[in-house]
Short mmCIF file of C-alpha atoms in Angstrom, two decimals:
data_model
loop_
_atom_site.label_atom_id
_atom_site.label_comp_id
_atom_site.label_asym_id
_atom_site.label_seq_id
_atom_site.Cartn_x
_atom_site.Cartn_y
_atom_site.Cartn_z
CA MET A 654 5.35 -6.22 -14.42
CA LYS A 655 2.79 -7.06 -12.47
CA THR A 656 -0.75 -8.09 -12.74
CA TRP A 657 -1.70 -5.13 -10.54
CA MET A 658 -4.85 -3.49 -11.91
CA ARG A 659 -4.75 -5.70 -15.03
CA ARG A 660 -8.35 -6.72 -14.49
CA ALA A 661 -9.56 -3.16 -15.04
CA GLY A 662 -10.49 -4.03 -18.63
CA ALA A 663 -9.26 -3.24 -22.09
CA GLY A 664 -9.92 0.51 -22.05
CA LEU A 665 -7.32 3.24 -22.29
CA SER A 666 -7.00 3.68 -18.53
CA LEU A 667 -3.95 4.79 -16.60
CA ALA A 668 -4.49 1.92 -14.19
CA GLY A 669 -4.61 -0.63 -16.96
CA ALA A 670 -1.65 0.83 -18.79
CA LEU A 671 0.46 0.74 -15.67
CA ALA A 672 -0.57 -2.82 -14.93
CA ALA A 673 0.28 -3.97 -18.40
CA GLY A 674 3.84 -2.80 -18.34
CA VAL A 675 4.88 0.64 -17.16
CA PRO A 676 6.78 -0.32 -14.00
CA PRO A 677 9.07 -2.75 -15.86
CA ALA A 678 9.69 -0.01 -18.39
CA TRP A 679 10.72 2.15 -15.47
CA GLY A 680 13.27 -0.36 -14.24
CA GLN A 681 16.94 0.30 -14.77
CA PRO A 682 17.87 -0.41 -18.43
CA MET A 683 20.77 -2.73 -19.09
CA GLY A 684 23.23 0.02 -19.98
CA LEU A 685 22.67 2.25 -16.99
CA PRO A 686 25.56 2.76 -14.57
CA SER A 687 24.99 1.23 -11.16
CA MET A 688 26.37 2.32 -7.79
CA GLY A 689 27.68 5.75 -7.08
CA ALA A 690 26.31 9.24 -7.65
CA ALA A 691 22.92 9.58 -9.25
CA SER A 692 22.95 9.87 -13.00
CA SER A 693 21.94 13.16 -14.60
CA ALA A 694 19.47 11.14 -16.68
CA GLU A 695 16.83 10.89 -13.97
CA LEU A 696 13.76 12.65 -12.69
CA SER A 697 13.88 15.06 -9.80
CA PRO A 698 12.36 13.73 -6.56
CA ALA A 699 9.52 16.27 -6.92
CA VAL A 700 8.56 15.03 -10.40
CA GLU A 701 8.86 11.43 -9.28
CA ARG A 702 6.56 12.08 -6.32
CA THR A 703 4.02 13.81 -8.57
CA LEU A 704 3.95 10.80 -10.88
CA GLY A 705 3.62 8.40 -7.95
CA GLN A 706 0.73 10.34 -6.43
CA ALA A 707 -1.09 10.41 -9.76
CA ILE A 708 -0.66 6.66 -10.21
CA MET A 709 -1.94 6.00 -6.70
CA GLU A 710 -4.93 8.31 -7.22
CA GLN A 711 -6.10 5.92 -9.93
CA GLY A 712 -4.81 2.79 -8.24
CA ARG A 713 -6.93 3.30 -5.13
CA GLN A 714 -10.03 3.02 -7.32
CA ASP A 715 -9.04 -0.38 -8.68
CA PRO A 716 -10.93 -3.35 -7.20
CA THR A 717 -7.67 -5.20 -6.52
CA TYR A 718 -6.35 -2.40 -4.28
CA VAL A 719 -6.56 -3.47 -0.62
CA GLY A 720 -7.87 -0.53 1.38
CA ASP A 721 -7.60 -2.30 4.74
CA LEU A 722 -6.03 0.33 7.00
CA ASP A 723 -4.46 -2.11 9.43
CA VAL A 724 -2.83 -4.13 6.64
CA ASN A 725 -1.34 -1.08 4.95
CA GLN A 726 -0.31 0.49 8.27
CA TYR A 727 1.62 -2.68 9.16
CA LEU A 728 3.25 -2.92 5.72
CA THR A 729 4.24 0.74 5.66
CA ALA A 730 5.63 0.56 9.21
CA LEU A 731 7.69 -2.48 8.19
CA GLY A 732 8.96 -0.67 5.09
CA ARG A 733 9.92 2.45 7.01
CA ARG A 734 11.64 0.40 9.71
CA LEU A 735 13.85 -1.05 6.97
CA ALA A 736 14.31 2.26 5.15
CA ALA A 737 15.59 3.89 8.34
CA HIS A 738 18.71 1.73 7.91
CA ALA A 739 19.22 2.25 4.18
CA PRO A 740 22.93 2.59 3.24
CA GLN A 741 22.14 5.87 1.47
CA ALA A 742 19.55 8.54 2.19
CA LEU A 743 16.24 8.05 0.37
CA ALA A 744 14.78 10.91 -1.65
CA GLN A 745 11.24 9.64 -0.96
CA ASP A 746 9.26 8.48 2.04
CA ILE A 747 8.32 4.82 1.76
CA THR A 748 4.61 3.93 1.55
CA VAL A 749 3.64 0.28 1.17
CA PHE A 750 0.21 -0.96 0.09
CA ALA A 751 -1.32 -4.36 -0.63
CA VAL A 752 -2.90 -5.64 -3.84
CA ARG A 753 -5.29 -8.58 -3.96
CA ASP A 754 -3.46 -11.04 -6.19
CA PRO A 755 -2.40 -14.61 -5.31
CA SER A 756 0.87 -14.44 -7.27
CA ILE A 757 4.16 -13.96 -5.43
CA ASN A 758 5.06 -10.45 -6.48
CA ALA A 759 6.02 -6.95 -5.36
CA PHE A 760 6.90 -3.78 -7.24
CA ALA A 761 8.12 -0.25 -6.73
CA LEU A 762 6.38 2.76 -8.27
CA PRO A 763 7.71 6.32 -8.60
CA GLY A 764 7.66 8.38 -5.44
CA GLY A 765 8.54 5.69 -2.90
CA TYR A 766 5.32 3.67 -3.31
CA ILE A 767 5.75 -0.09 -3.05
CA GLY A 768 2.99 -2.56 -3.90
CA VAL A 769 2.90 -6.03 -2.36
CA HIS A 770 0.73 -8.80 -3.75
CA SER A 771 -1.34 -10.63 -1.15
CA GLY A 772 0.20 -13.88 -2.43
CA LEU A 773 3.65 -12.73 -1.36
CA VAL A 774 2.58 -12.14 2.24
CA VAL A 775 0.50 -15.32 2.40
CA GLY A 776 3.41 -17.32 0.96
CA ALA A 777 6.00 -15.90 3.36
CA GLN A 778 6.86 -18.31 6.17
CA SER A 779 8.32 -15.64 8.45
CA GLU A 780 8.34 -11.88 8.83
CA SER A 781 12.01 -11.89 7.81
CA GLU A 782 11.08 -13.42 4.44
CA LEU A 783 8.57 -10.63 3.81
CA ALA A 784 11.07 -8.03 5.03
CA SER A 785 13.65 -9.34 2.54
CA VAL A 786 11.43 -8.52 -0.44
CA LEU A 787 10.49 -5.10 0.92
CA ALA A 788 14.15 -4.35 1.62
CA HIS A 789 15.02 -5.33 -1.95
CA GLU A 790 12.36 -2.96 -3.35
CA ILE A 791 13.57 -0.18 -1.06
CA GLY A 792 17.02 -0.82 -2.51
CA HIS A 793 15.63 0.03 -5.95
CA VAL A 794 14.10 3.22 -4.54
CA MET A 795 17.37 4.15 -2.82
CA GLN A 796 19.40 3.65 -6.01
CA ARG A 797 16.78 5.64 -7.97
CA HIS A 798 16.56 2.89 -10.58
CA ILE A 799 12.93 3.79 -11.30
CA ALA A 800 13.59 7.50 -11.76
CA ARG A 801 16.50 6.77 -14.08
CA GLY A 802 14.44 4.34 -16.13
CA ILE A 803 11.62 6.85 -16.58
CA ALA A 804 14.05 9.55 -17.64
CA GLN A 805 15.77 7.28 -20.15
CA GLN A 806 12.45 6.26 -21.58
CA SER A 807 11.38 9.88 -21.92
CA GLN A 808 14.60 10.51 -23.87
CA GLY A 809 14.22 7.33 -25.94
CA THR A 810 11.01 5.54 -26.87
CA GLY A 811 8.95 7.88 -24.72
CA ILE A 812 5.55 6.46 -25.72
CA MET A 813 4.27 5.76 -22.23
CA VAL A 814 5.94 8.65 -20.45
CA ALA A 815 4.78 11.21 -23.01
CA SER A 816 1.20 9.90 -22.80
CA LEU A 817 1.29 9.84 -19.01
CA ILE A 818 2.68 13.36 -18.74
CA GLY A 819 0.11 14.65 -21.24
CA ALA A 820 -2.75 13.09 -19.29
CA LEU A 821 -1.38 14.47 -16.02
CA LEU A 822 -1.14 17.99 -17.40
CA ALA A 823 -4.70 17.77 -18.75
CA ALA A 824 -5.95 16.53 -15.38
CA LEU A 825 -4.13 19.32 -13.51
CA ALA A 826 -5.77 21.82 -15.83
CA GLY A 827 -9.18 20.33 -15.00
CA GLN A 828 -9.61 18.97 -18.54
CA GLY A 829 -10.80 15.43 -17.93
CA ASP A 830 -9.27 12.76 -15.75
CA LEU A 831 -6.32 10.42 -15.96
CA ALA A 832 -8.39 7.54 -17.29
CA MET A 833 -8.35 8.84 -20.86
CA GLY A 834 -5.76 8.57 -23.58
CA VAL A 835 -2.77 7.34 -21.63
CA ALA A 836 -1.69 4.29 -23.64
CA THR A 837 -2.89 1.01 -25.04
CA PHE A 838 -1.90 -2.34 -23.59
CA GLY A 839 0.00 -3.08 -26.78
CA GLN A 840 2.16 0.01 -26.39
CA ALA A 841 2.82 -0.81 -22.75
CA ALA A 842 3.75 -4.40 -23.60
CA ALA A 843 6.17 -3.18 -26.29
CA ILE A 844 7.98 -0.96 -23.81
CA ASP A 845 7.95 -3.79 -21.26
CA ARG A 846 9.85 -5.98 -23.71
CA GLN A 847 12.43 -3.27 -24.38
CA LEU A 848 13.37 -2.35 -20.82
CA GLY A 849 13.62 -4.04 -17.45
CA PHE A 850 15.70 -4.27 -14.30
CA SER A 851 19.23 -5.36 -15.13
CA ARG A 852 20.93 -8.09 -13.13
CA GLY A 853 23.40 -5.50 -11.87
CA ALA A 854 20.52 -3.40 -10.55
CA GLU A 855 18.99 -6.46 -8.91
CA GLN A 856 22.27 -7.34 -7.21
CA GLU A 857 22.63 -3.78 -5.92
CA ALA A 858 19.13 -3.99 -4.45
CA ASP A 859 19.92 -7.40 -2.90
CA ARG A 860 23.02 -6.09 -1.15
CA ALA A 861 21.36 -2.91 0.10
CA GLY A 862 18.37 -4.94 1.26
CA LEU A 863 20.55 -7.41 3.13
CA GLN A 864 22.23 -4.56 5.00
CA MET A 865 18.84 -3.04 5.89
CA MET A 866 17.60 -6.38 7.18
CA ARG A 867 20.61 -6.92 9.44
CA GLN A 868 20.50 -3.44 10.94
CA SER A 869 16.71 -3.59 11.42
CA GLY A 870 16.91 -6.77 13.46
CA PHE A 871 15.64 -9.28 10.87
CA ASP A 872 17.23 -12.63 10.14
CA PRO A 873 19.24 -12.39 6.86
CA GLN A 874 18.48 -16.08 6.32
CA GLY A 875 14.98 -14.86 5.48
CA MET A 876 16.32 -13.36 2.25
CA LEU A 877 17.96 -16.63 1.30
CA ALA A 878 14.80 -18.62 2.07
CA MET A 879 12.61 -16.22 0.09
CA PHE A 880 15.04 -16.17 -2.83
CA ARG A 881 14.89 -19.98 -3.06
CA ARG A 882 11.08 -19.86 -2.79
CA LEU A 883 10.91 -17.32 -5.62
CA MET A 884 13.24 -19.37 -7.82
CA ASN A 885 11.12 -22.47 -7.22
CA ALA A 886 7.92 -20.54 -8.02
CA SER A 887 9.60 -19.23 -11.19
CA ARG A 888 10.40 -22.77 -12.34
CA LEU A 889 6.88 -23.99 -11.59
CA ASN A 890 5.35 -21.05 -13.51
CA GLU A 891 7.83 -21.09 -16.39
CA GLY A 892 6.19 -19.96 -19.61
CA THR A 893 3.06 -18.58 -17.97
CA GLY A 894 4.28 -14.97 -17.71
CA GLY A 895 4.02 -12.66 -14.75
CA GLY A 896 5.52 -13.44 -11.38
CA TYR A 897 8.42 -11.85 -9.59
CA ALA A 898 11.01 -13.32 -11.94
CA SER A 899 9.49 -11.55 -14.96
CA THR A 900 10.54 -8.15 -13.65
CA HIS A 901 13.27 -9.15 -11.19
CA PRO A 902 15.58 -11.57 -13.06
CA LEU A 903 16.59 -14.42 -10.80
CA SER A 904 19.94 -16.15 -11.18
CA ILE A 905 22.27 -18.61 -9.49
CA GLN A 906 24.82 -15.77 -9.33
CA ARG A 907 22.50 -13.64 -7.22
CA LEU A 908 21.70 -16.58 -4.95
CA SER A 909 25.42 -17.35 -4.53
CA ASP A 910 26.16 -13.71 -3.77
CA ILE A 911 23.60 -13.71 -0.95
CA GLU A 912 24.90 -17.04 0.40
CA ASN A 913 28.48 -15.74 0.45
CA ARG A 914 27.47 -12.56 2.26
CA ILE A 915 25.50 -14.47 4.90
CA GLU A 916 28.06 -17.27 5.38
CA GLY A 917 29.85 -17.05 8.68
CA GLN A 918 27.50 -14.43 10.05
CA PRO A 919 25.92 -15.24 13.42
CA ALA A 920 22.22 -16.07 13.33
CA ALA A 921 20.12 -13.01 14.13
CA ALA A 922 17.92 -13.14 17.19
CA ALA A 923 14.95 -11.76 15.23
CA LYS A 924 11.92 -10.65 17.23
CA PRO A 925 9.02 -10.84 14.77
CA ASP A 926 5.98 -8.65 15.22
CA PRO A 927 3.07 -10.94 16.20
CA GLU A 928 0.83 -8.83 13.96
CA PHE A 929 2.58 -10.33 10.92
CA TRP A 930 0.63 -13.57 11.35
CA PHE A 931 -2.72 -11.76 11.65
CA VAL A 932 -2.00 -9.56 8.63
CA ARG A 933 -0.98 -12.69 6.72
CA THR A 934 -4.29 -14.37 7.64
CA ARG A 935 -6.26 -11.22 6.82
CA LEU A 936 -4.74 -11.10 3.34
CA ALA A 937 -5.44 -14.81 2.86
CA LEU A 938 -9.11 -14.04 3.63
CA ILE A 939 -9.14 -11.09 1.22
CA GLN A 940 -7.47 -13.23 -1.44
CA ALA A 941 -10.05 -16.05 -1.19
CA ARG A 942 -12.65 -14.82 -3.67
CA ASP A 943 -14.89 -17.83 -4.33
CA HIS A 944 -16.34 -20.81 -2.51
CA ALA A 945 -13.56 -23.18 -3.58
CA ASP A 946 -10.88 -20.72 -2.39
CA ARG A 947 -12.59 -20.39 0.98
CA GLN A 948 -12.91 -24.13 1.40
CA ARG A 949 -9.20 -24.62 0.73
CA LEU A 950 -8.33 -21.79 3.10
CA GLN A 951 -10.61 -23.21 5.79
CA GLN A 952 -8.88 -26.58 5.51
CA THR A 953 -5.46 -24.96 5.83
CA LEU A 954 -6.52 -22.88 8.82
CA ARG A 955 -8.02 -25.88 10.58
CA GLY A 956 -4.71 -27.69 10.26
CA GLU A 957 -2.78 -24.69 11.64
CA ALA A 958 -5.26 -24.22 14.51
CA ARG A 959 -4.80 -27.90 15.40
CA ASP A 960 -1.01 -28.15 15.03
CA LEU A 961 0.29 -24.73 16.07
CA ARG A 962 0.33 -22.90 19.38
CA GLY A 963 0.48 -19.33 20.63
CA VAL A 964 0.14 -16.40 18.25
CA ARG A 965 0.17 -18.57 15.12
CA GLN A 966 -2.71 -20.65 16.46
CA ALA A 967 -4.55 -17.45 17.40
CA ALA A 968 -4.10 -16.11 13.86
CA ALA A 969 -5.48 -19.33 12.38
CA LEU A 970 -8.47 -19.23 14.74
CA PHE A 971 -9.03 -15.60 13.73
CA GLY A 972 -9.24 -16.75 10.12
CA LEU A 973 -11.70 -19.53 10.96
CA ALA A 974 -13.86 -17.13 12.98
CA SER A 975 -13.87 -14.66 10.07
CA LEU A 976 -14.96 -17.38 7.65
CA ASP A 977 -17.75 -18.42 10.03
CA GLN A 978 -18.90 -14.81 10.33
CA GLU A 979 -18.97 -14.39 6.54
CA ALA A 980 -21.02 -17.59 6.27
CA GLY A 981 -23.52 -16.32 8.85
CA ASP A 982 -22.51 -18.78 11.59
CA LEU A 983 -22.22 -16.18 14.34
CA ALA A 984 -22.20 -18.71 17.18
CA GLY A 985 -19.34 -20.59 15.55
CA ALA A 986 -17.48 -17.34 14.92
CA ARG A 987 -17.79 -16.29 18.56
CA ALA A 988 -16.54 -19.68 19.76
CA GLN A 989 -13.49 -19.49 17.49
CA LEU A 990 -12.85 -15.88 18.53
CA ASP A 991 -12.96 -16.84 22.21
CA ARG A 992 -10.34 -19.54 21.57
CA ALA A 993 -8.17 -17.10 19.62
CA GLN A 994 -8.30 -14.46 22.35
CA ALA A 995 -7.22 -17.10 24.87
CA GLU A 996 -4.07 -17.69 22.80
CA GLY A 997 -3.08 -14.14 21.87
CA ALA A 998 -4.09 -10.54 21.36
CA ALA A 999 -4.16 -8.43 18.20
CA PRO A 1000 -6.15 -5.49 16.79
CA GLN A 1001 -7.69 -7.81 14.19
CA LEU A 1002 -9.32 -9.90 16.92
CA ASP A 1003 -10.96 -6.83 18.42
CA MET A 1004 -12.09 -5.61 14.99
CA LEU A 1005 -13.78 -8.98 14.46
CA ALA A 1006 -15.39 -8.65 17.91
CA ILE A 1007 -16.87 -5.31 16.80
CA ARG A 1008 -18.33 -6.90 13.66
CA LEU A 1009 -19.86 -9.72 15.70
CA ALA A 1010 -21.26 -7.26 18.25
CA ALA A 1011 -23.00 -5.40 15.41
CA ALA A 1012 -25.35 -8.39 15.07
CA GLN A 1013 -26.70 -7.48 18.51
CA GLY A 1014 -27.32 -3.88 17.47
CA PRO A 1015 -25.42 -0.68 16.70
CA MET A 1016 -25.02 0.29 20.36
CA ALA A 1017 -23.38 -3.05 21.16
CA ALA A 1018 -20.90 -2.45 18.32
CA ALA A 1019 -20.20 1.08 19.59
CA ASP A 1020 -19.51 -0.27 23.08
CA ALA A 1021 -17.22 -2.99 21.68
CA SER A 1022 -15.37 -0.38 19.62
CA ALA A 1023 -14.77 1.76 22.72
CA ALA A 1024 -13.15 -1.20 24.48
CA ALA A 1025 -11.10 -2.06 21.40
CA TRP A 1026 -9.82 1.52 21.01
CA LYS A 1027 -8.77 1.56 24.66
CA ARG A 1028 -6.68 -1.56 24.01
CA TRP A 1029 -5.28 -0.50 20.62
CA PRO A 1030 -4.92 3.30 20.49
CA ARG A 1031 -2.27 3.07 17.75
CA SER A 1032 -4.26 0.90 15.33
CA GLN A 1033 -5.71 2.70 12.32
CA GLY A 1034 -7.97 -0.28 11.64
CA VAL A 1035 -9.49 -0.09 15.13
CA ALA A 1036 -9.90 3.69 14.77
CA ASP A 1037 -11.74 3.15 11.49
CA ALA A 1038 -14.00 0.52 13.07
CA ARG A 1039 -14.68 2.79 16.05
CA ALA A 1040 -15.68 5.74 13.84
CA ARG A 1041 -17.97 3.61 11.68
CA ALA A 1042 -19.61 2.03 14.73
CA LEU A 1043 -20.36 5.47 16.18
CA GLN A 1044 -21.83 6.60 12.87
CA LYS A 1045 -24.06 3.53 12.59
CA ALA A 1046 -25.23 4.15 16.15
CA GLY A 1047 -26.30 7.66 15.14
CA GLN A 1048 -23.61 9.26 17.30
CA ASP A 1049 -22.23 11.61 14.65
CA GLU A 1050 -21.22 14.30 17.12
CA ALA A 1051 -19.10 11.79 19.03
CA ALA A 1052 -17.77 10.39 15.74
CA ALA A 1053 -16.73 13.86 14.57
CA VAL A 1054 -14.90 14.61 17.81
CA PHE A 1055 -13.22 11.21 17.71
CA LEU A 1056 -12.19 11.57 14.06
CA GLN A 1057 -10.75 15.04 14.60
CA ALA A 1058 -8.51 13.58 17.31
CA VAL A 1059 -7.58 10.62 15.07
CA ILE A 1060 -6.67 12.99 12.22
CA GLY A 1061 -4.38 14.80 14.63
CA GLN A 1062 -2.70 11.44 15.29
CA TRP A 1063 -2.52 10.41 11.61
CA PRO A 1064 -2.80 13.61 9.54
CA ASP A 1065 -1.74 11.87 6.31
CA THR A 1066 -4.37 9.11 6.30
CA PRO A 1067 -7.07 10.39 3.92
CA GLU A 1068 -9.72 7.81 4.81
CA PHE A 1069 -10.34 9.53 8.14
CA GLN A 1070 -11.03 12.85 6.38
CA LYS A 1071 -13.71 11.16 4.28
CA LEU A 1072 -15.36 9.62 7.35
CA LEU A 1073 -15.26 12.99 9.09
CA ALA A 1074 -16.97 14.63 6.12
CA THR A 1075 -19.82 12.10 6.40
CA SER A 1076 -20.50 12.93 10.06
CA LEU A 1077 -20.16 16.68 9.53
CA GLN A 1078 -22.63 16.59 6.66
CA ARG A 1079 -25.15 14.67 8.76
CA LEU A 1080 -24.74 17.29 11.49
CA GLY A 1081 -25.51 20.05 8.99
CA ARG A 1082 -21.98 21.47 9.13
CA GLU A 1083 -21.69 21.77 5.36
CA VAL A 1084 -18.73 24.15 5.22
CA GLU A 1085 -16.60 21.90 7.44
CA ALA A 1086 -17.76 18.83 5.50
CA HIS A 1087 -16.53 20.34 2.22
CA GLU A 1088 -13.23 21.28 3.90
CA ALA A 1089 -12.76 17.68 5.08
CA LEU A 1090 -13.51 16.37 1.59
CA ALA A 1091 -11.03 18.88 0.17
CA SER A 1092 -8.39 17.46 2.51
CA TYR A 1093 -9.30 13.92 1.45
CA PHE A 1094 -8.93 14.71 -2.27
CA GLU A 1095 -5.77 16.73 -1.71
CA GLN A 1096 -4.15 13.83 0.13
CA THR A 1097 -5.16 11.34 -2.58
CA GLY A 1098 -3.75 13.54 -5.34
CA ALA A 1099 -7.00 14.88 -6.89
CA LEU A 1100 -6.03 18.56 -6.55
CA PRO A 1101 -8.63 20.10 -8.91
CA THR A 1102 -11.42 18.26 -7.06
CA ALA A 1103 -9.99 19.44 -3.73
CA ALA A 1104 -10.00 23.04 -4.96
CA GLU A 1105 -13.62 22.71 -6.10
CA HIS A 1106 -14.74 21.56 -2.63
CA LEU A 1107 -12.95 24.53 -1.07
CA ARG A 1108 -14.74 26.89 -3.47
CA GLN A 1109 -18.07 25.30 -2.53
CA ALA A 1110 -17.24 25.70 1.15
CA ARG A 1111 -16.42 29.38 0.62
CA ALA A 1112 -19.69 29.98 -1.22
CA LEU A 1113 -21.63 28.47 1.70
CA SER A 1114 -19.90 30.52 4.40
CA LYS A 1115 -20.84 34.06 5.44
CA ASP A 1116 -18.03 34.31 7.98
CA PHE A 1117 -15.25 36.68 6.85
CA TYR A 1118 -12.55 34.82 8.78
CA VAL A 1119 -13.64 31.43 7.43
CA GLN A 1120 -13.70 32.84 3.91
CA SER A 1121 -10.21 34.25 4.38
CA ARG A 1122 -8.90 30.90 5.60
CA LEU A 1123 -10.49 29.13 2.64
CA ASP A 1124 -9.05 31.72 0.26
CA MET A 1125 -5.58 30.91 1.60
CA ARG A 1126 -6.12 27.18 1.07
CA ILE A 1127 -7.44 27.73 -2.45
CA ARG A 1128 -4.46 29.94 -3.28
CA ALA A 1129 -2.04 27.35 -1.88
CA LEU A 1130 -3.67 24.61 -3.95
CA ARG A 1131 -3.51 26.78 -7.07
CA GLU A 1132 0.20 27.36 -6.47
CA ARG A 1133 0.74 23.65 -5.96
CA LEU A 1134 -1.06 22.92 -9.24
CA ASP A 1135 1.05 25.52 -11.05
CA ASN A 1136 4.23 24.05 -9.58
CA GLN A 1137 3.25 20.55 -10.68
CA ARG A 1138 2.54 21.77 -14.21
CA ALA A 1139 5.92 23.51 -14.31
CA LEU A 1140 7.64 20.32 -13.12
CA LEU A 1141 5.95 18.15 -15.73
CA GLU A 1142 5.96 20.46 -18.75
CA PRO A 1143 9.62 19.79 -19.73
CA PHE A 1144 8.79 16.08 -20.14
CA ARG A 1145 5.96 16.69 -22.61
CA LYS A 1146 6.82 15.35 -26.06
#
């Protein structure tokens, strides 16, 4: 698989081991049965989710992980829109995240997590093309190809799974973290060579994905266009390793199967989300890491701003304004932003307006964030910008109130808990700050750390009722830890 987290170095880290080859090893081996009832040789959904959460706990710390809330909110919403029309019920909720990598790639992890390389989104020429890849990955999740592959590996070679399970059990016992002793890159590469998605598994995912696309209102031609793009990229990169084809074998047979299933079908009247183009531009900006990359991107965006109209022109102007802002040309950035706002509206434009207002002072940014939140009350990115602007303006009481309301709206977004803890600590509300941090670590999978913050909160409180509430949370976390150990223990070698 994937180059995800490969830059972490040559140490024995979970992130590195996974990047080097675990997900391909978790693909469906060649001999596995395909459609129909789930095989007995697979993990339970609870074990699969535990593994996925542990992988993501480490993955969020990797520098290639894209923590942009608006990007990941859009991708997850797109994934769940597709998953709602899956031909079979999914055992896991779908969560999609972005990885900063220019290659055209995507991958599914245990537990319903799907990673999308920035290069895939930037390379997509329509939202339907992006949806086709996500639908394909959801097809793998639906068919439980990953769970079956892990289970077969644990019964066969078992090197990576045994190491991963051992590290997880040690971490759950509070004995070190997941970054130690998981596997070497050589071991991961050996397993990668032994196992991978079979062509039968890929065809199953294609067909399920095509059905999801149709029923979700996307143009099935997007799958055909993306398939041809991937095959072309595979030919251009032949012999270099990596890429989507290395873990998702492409073939003329698969292409023909898609063509036959689309042939004769009426063209879909797809209604793309305008935010796709802004997310695409945002990921292009994140992907451009050096001066040469930014120059090339600026040239591309100038051409699009000149030749396109409407929302696509607005997205290109947003990119140009962002590049100007990064270069310190605030006047140029404001001029480009004004042009973009005349062509379209998007949360990303208002988030850029907040950043530009910050140059005039923290109060100006706070005022801009209030206006942006009024326009985009369902944007996690705008909520994040609003909270940070209030904090920088010294309005921690207002920030805490705002964040508590936002957490009520998005209770499963851990970043807001961390921001809340910052404001509560500044206000001297130490017990509540530790509770918010406990929620943050619980939601990101670091259960022992979450329990420790709850114990610290209890030690600071003199209120019997608060102590009782904290005792209940600590007990619930302890039970959850015990349950996770019990789930994982049978897979220890």
